[in-house]
Structures are given as structure tokens and as C-alpha cells.
Amino acid sequence: GQPKESPWLLATPTLRSRAKLLFPPSSSPGGVLFCLLGALLAPIRVLLAFIVLFLLWPFAWLQVAGLTEEQLQEPITGWRKTVCHNGVLGLSRLLFFLLGFLRIRVRGQRASRLQAPVLVAAPHSTFFDPIVLLPCDLPKVVSRAENLSVPVIGALLRFNQAILVSRHDPASRRRVVEEVRRRATSGGKWPQVLFFPEGTCSNKKALLKFKPGAFIAGVPVQPVLIRYPNSLDTTSWAWRGPGVLKVLWLTASQPCSIVDVEFLPVYHPSPEESRNPTLYANNVQRVMAQALGIPATECEFVGSLPVIVVGRLKVALEPQLWELGKVLRKAGLSPGHVDAGAEPGRSRMISQEEFARQLQLSDPQTVAGAFSYFQQDAKGLVDFRDVALALAALDGGRSLEELTRLAFELFAEEQVEAPDRLLYKDGFSTILHLLLGSPRPAAATLHAELCQGGPHQGLSLCQFQDFSLHDPLHGKLFSTYLRPSQKPHASSPGTPTALANGTVQAPKQKGD
């Protein structure tokens, strides 16, 4: 309904305060000093840093040159290790020095690879965080496979013998799990593996939910804290805030930047934690949050979408439905005046041109932006039932009972041997994704749980409304996100913004 924060956060003070900590309105330092330093110091620093970055390439290439893929499955030793490792380590320290990180203050003692095969670093707040690799003696990392094609960075990943994961290939994730377990249980044969368990950047005011990847092997881990105790925070690169170039320029403009790296005592998992990576991750997160003096939250990112866990469901902090409402209202369109004409239980795929005609939109940018909010098939078409439900929810003229009944009627399917219609996994996932911003896999998992013990793999209208209207937790979620009396405003600070004239800017995707 477009208040300053999601209505669920308005209804839940603890989550509201944590969301403010994680995603506050960004403010960039300014003033005469920064203008002067930005004009004089930053260009020189950035230029020299890029020169050093390219000097790293020969050392990275030399370490793996001539080695087969089979040989790279084992840790590199001998002269390659000595010469190339020390060369990359020294040049990397010079690189960060030139960018203004004159001091790296280390507290605590790094454990050996036998004591802690895995290192977990947090909070992850910036693309400068790889500086933690230096006091850790360049441990192995986990990175996206797509980064191999990036000049210099790809060479450094091969040098590092990084564990590569493809976010689009489920089989790749299984291989990564096996590789992490193989290295972590090698008895000190492999160097330590470093993880940023949050998986993406926040602004250091709270810890995002830890992903379980670093904890799957069930071996001891050493938590590593990263702090930037500078008078001005120029390093944060979070969901909302300045982009890469601005962060780089502002940081290089500071006379001196300081990084604190603190090694906490090794965390030895209990037998239960060794069997349950999620429990292990949650407990380590709490230990690190306590040491940092900040909250440990359930917030996480699914792709570029920030979500929270509510009961058995993940929901978006700010569903894209609200953004769509702002776009349509800026274009002068009232959702209640659109004749949806969707057929219950039957999909009707429409193109972007048909979408524009149906909604009476003429501006190409507005049309493209609004159309992008709906899931498209391989031909670039969207199901008009999705559009009809979104418009009905944005109109606010229906009660929650009427809206959930409409959602059921649109997506429920007829049974072959019974007169009743049932809501199956795909339809249920679509409804929750449209109305609450829930990731489809999470909604599908919840649907399977709701259907357990029943004779069918679908929900009746009564069961769906019991869940969406009368469930003590999820019913409150629906009522706060979709309360008809809360109509979206044309704009609201603190929410993802649509640009002027009804155009839309796709959110930046920031991740490891």
C-alpha cells in the first residue's frame, strides 16, 4: 500500500527497525574538501591502482600456465606457489594501499588450516572486502563462474583455484557442496576456504541471514569480523546507495582509510550443528553479531529482492506490486478502470503490445517498465491472469475475502473426476509471488506443506482462505500487505523508485 515501509514492517516494530538499519536512505559525503581531494588525489590513486591490477596478471597466469585440469584439482606447490603467491600477495597489498587503505589493523590470531579449514567473514558491505584475504594469507574463495570471463579477475580466480558456482545450474551447486566438503576435510592439505556467508552486501548496521554453504562440511570455522572505523563511511555498497564508481571515487578521495580485521575464537560445532548446516549458520551468525554489537536478522536476498522469513514463508520487504502501482498512477491510470477480462482457470498469454492496449498505455518506457514486472515465457509473453490479479489488488475496492476468492478463481484448475476446483502448486506460487513478493520456490515448498495429509495435491477455496485470511501469522501478513484502505501514494521515500514520467529503472543487482 506504499507507506514508507512495507505494511508488514509497520505492523512489526522489530522488523521495521531492522529494515531501517539494513537499508537506510543513502547519504553521500560532500563539501569543499571532498571536491578538492576528488579532483586531485582520487584520479592519481585510481590510475595507479589499475596499473597494479594489470601487473597482477602475469603472476596469476604463471602459477597455472601449462597445468592440466586434473593437476588443478590438487593444491599447487613448489616454485609456482612460492614465487606467484608472494608476488600476488605483495601487489595486492600495494593495490589497496594506493586506493587509500594505508592501515590494516589485525586483532586476534588466525587459526591454522587444521584448526579451522573454513573462514567466515562478515559483515559483507563492499567490493573492498577482499582486503580481508591479505591477513588471511590468500585463502581460497567461492565465486560465480561468470567472473572467469572478466579480464584480470578471471586470471586471479584461476590463480586462487577458486570454487566456482553457476547460479543458473543446480548441478553446479551440488558440485560446489562436494568440493567444499572435499577441501575442508582434507586434513590440512588444502589452504583455508573463505566465505562471505551473507552472500551479498548490506550497510554494516545488521547481519543478513547466513547461507548454509560454508557450514555444510560440519567442520570448525573461524569467524572473521571486518570493520571500517573511518570518520566518513565511503565504502558501503549496499542494495540502495551509490554505485561502484562513486564508492571507488569517494574512498580514493579520503586521505587515509583504515580496515580492522578481527579473528574470533574458532567455533566448534556440536553434533547437532554438524548435521544441520542451517542451525550451524544461525548460531555462528549470532556469535558474530554479538561481537559486532549489531542485530542478527532473518533478512536475506533472493536474486536482487530483499526478503524476510515470516512463519513458513519468505516475503519481500517491498513487493514489486507496489512499484507497479506507482508506475501506473504516474501514467495517470486507475487500476479499477481497466477491464481485465481474464478467464478463470484459463491462461491467456499476451504480448507487450496487447498489454499496452489493454491498459491504455501509450508511453513506450512506461509500457516496458510495467510489463517487466510480470513473469514472461520463452516467447516474451505474460499470462493475463497475472495482470488481472495485480490490477485487482492495486484497485483496493475489494475486501480481502473477495480478493482471495478472485485469486483462487483465476488460478484454480478443474479436476477430472470431481466437480470442485483445486489450487495447485503453480497457481499458489503465482498468487503469493504477485501479492506478497514471495519467491516461487519458497511458495511451492509451503504449498506442499499445506497439502500434506490431504487426499489431493491441491487446495480448495476453503483451505486457501483459511490460510490467507484466518491463519494467525500468514493471515496477518495478507491483511497488512493488501489492506484495501491503504492505497498507494504516487511516491514514497525509502521505496524502490520509479523514474519521472512513469518510466522504470530496473534495480541494480549486487552480489558475489
mmCIF file of C-alpha atoms in Angstrom, residues 389 398-410 412 421-423 428 431-432 435 447 450 458-479 482:
data_model
loop_
_atom_site.group_PDB
_atom_site.id
_atom_site.type_symbol
_atom_site.label_atom_id
_atom_site.label_comp_id
_atom_site.label_asym_id
_atom_site.label_seq_id
_atom_site.Cartn_x
_atom_site.Cartn_y
_atom_site.Cartn_z
ATOM 1 C CA LEU A 389 -4.962 -10.123 -10.190
ATOM 2 C CA ARG A 398 -12.378 -5.438 -2.920
ATOM 3 C CA SER A 399 -12.359 -6.880 0.559
ATOM 4 C CA LEU A 400 -9.671 -9.408 1.390
ATOM 5 C CA GLU A 401 -12.238 -12.199 1.145
ATOM 6 C CA GLU A 402 -13.266 -11.033 -2.326
ATOM 7 C CA LEU A 403 -9.670 -10.611 -3.446
ATOM 8 C CA THR A 404 -8.588 -14.070 -2.280
ATOM 9 C CA ARG A 405 -11.685 -15.588 -3.890
ATOM 10 C CA LEU A 406 -10.810 -13.866 -7.174
ATOM 11 C CA ALA A 407 -7.224 -15.133 -6.930
ATOM 12 C CA PHE A 408 -8.485 -18.663 -6.365
ATOM 13 C CA GLU A 409 -10.957 -18.479 -9.252
ATOM 14 C CA LEU A 410 -8.295 -17.183 -11.630
ATOM 15 C CA ALA A 412 -7.618 -22.930 -9.603
ATOM 16 C CA ARG A 421 -11.658 -26.926 -8.462
ATOM 17 C CA LEU A 422 -8.295 -27.018 -6.693
ATOM 18 C CA LEU A 423 -5.383 -24.608 -6.440
ATOM 19 C CA PHE A 428 -0.476 -20.892 -5.478
ATOM 20 C CA ILE A 431 -0.588 -15.702 -6.302
ATOM 21 C CA LEU A 432 1.907 -15.347 -3.451
ATOM 22 C CA LEU A 435 0.612 -10.266 -3.911
ATOM 23 C CA HIS A 447 2.074 -25.346 -0.738
ATOM 24 C CA LEU A 450 -0.273 -27.225 3.364
ATOM 25 C CA GLY A 458 -4.202 -29.027 -4.345
ATOM 26 C CA LEU A 459 -6.036 -26.609 -2.048
ATOM 27 C CA SER A 460 -9.776 -25.990 -2.034
ATOM 28 C CA LEU A 461 -11.160 -22.460 -1.774
ATOM 29 C CA CYS A 462 -11.915 -23.050 1.909
ATOM 30 C CA GLN A 463 -8.352 -24.231 2.613
ATOM 31 C CA PHE A 464 -6.807 -21.331 0.676
ATOM 32 C CA GLN A 465 -8.896 -18.745 2.528
ATOM 33 C CA ASP A 466 -8.197 -20.403 5.863
ATOM 34 C CA PHE A 467 -4.512 -19.922 5.096
ATOM 35 C CA SER A 468 -4.731 -16.382 3.688
ATOM 36 C CA LEU A 469 -7.396 -14.918 5.996
ATOM 37 C CA HIS A 470 -7.569 -16.895 9.240
ATOM 38 C CA ASP A 471 -4.064 -18.255 9.839
ATOM 39 C CA PRO A 472 -2.726 -16.415 12.930
ATOM 40 C CA LEU A 473 0.517 -15.408 11.214
ATOM 41 C CA HIS A 474 0.002 -15.564 7.463
ATOM 42 C CA GLY A 475 -3.464 -14.036 7.701
ATOM 43 C CA LYS A 476 -1.942 -11.004 9.349
ATOM 44 C CA LEU A 477 0.595 -10.877 6.561
ATOM 45 C CA PHE A 478 -2.097 -10.736 3.886
ATOM 46 C CA SER A 479 -4.132 -8.126 5.764
ATOM 47 C CA LEU A 482 -3.181 -5.893 0.984
#
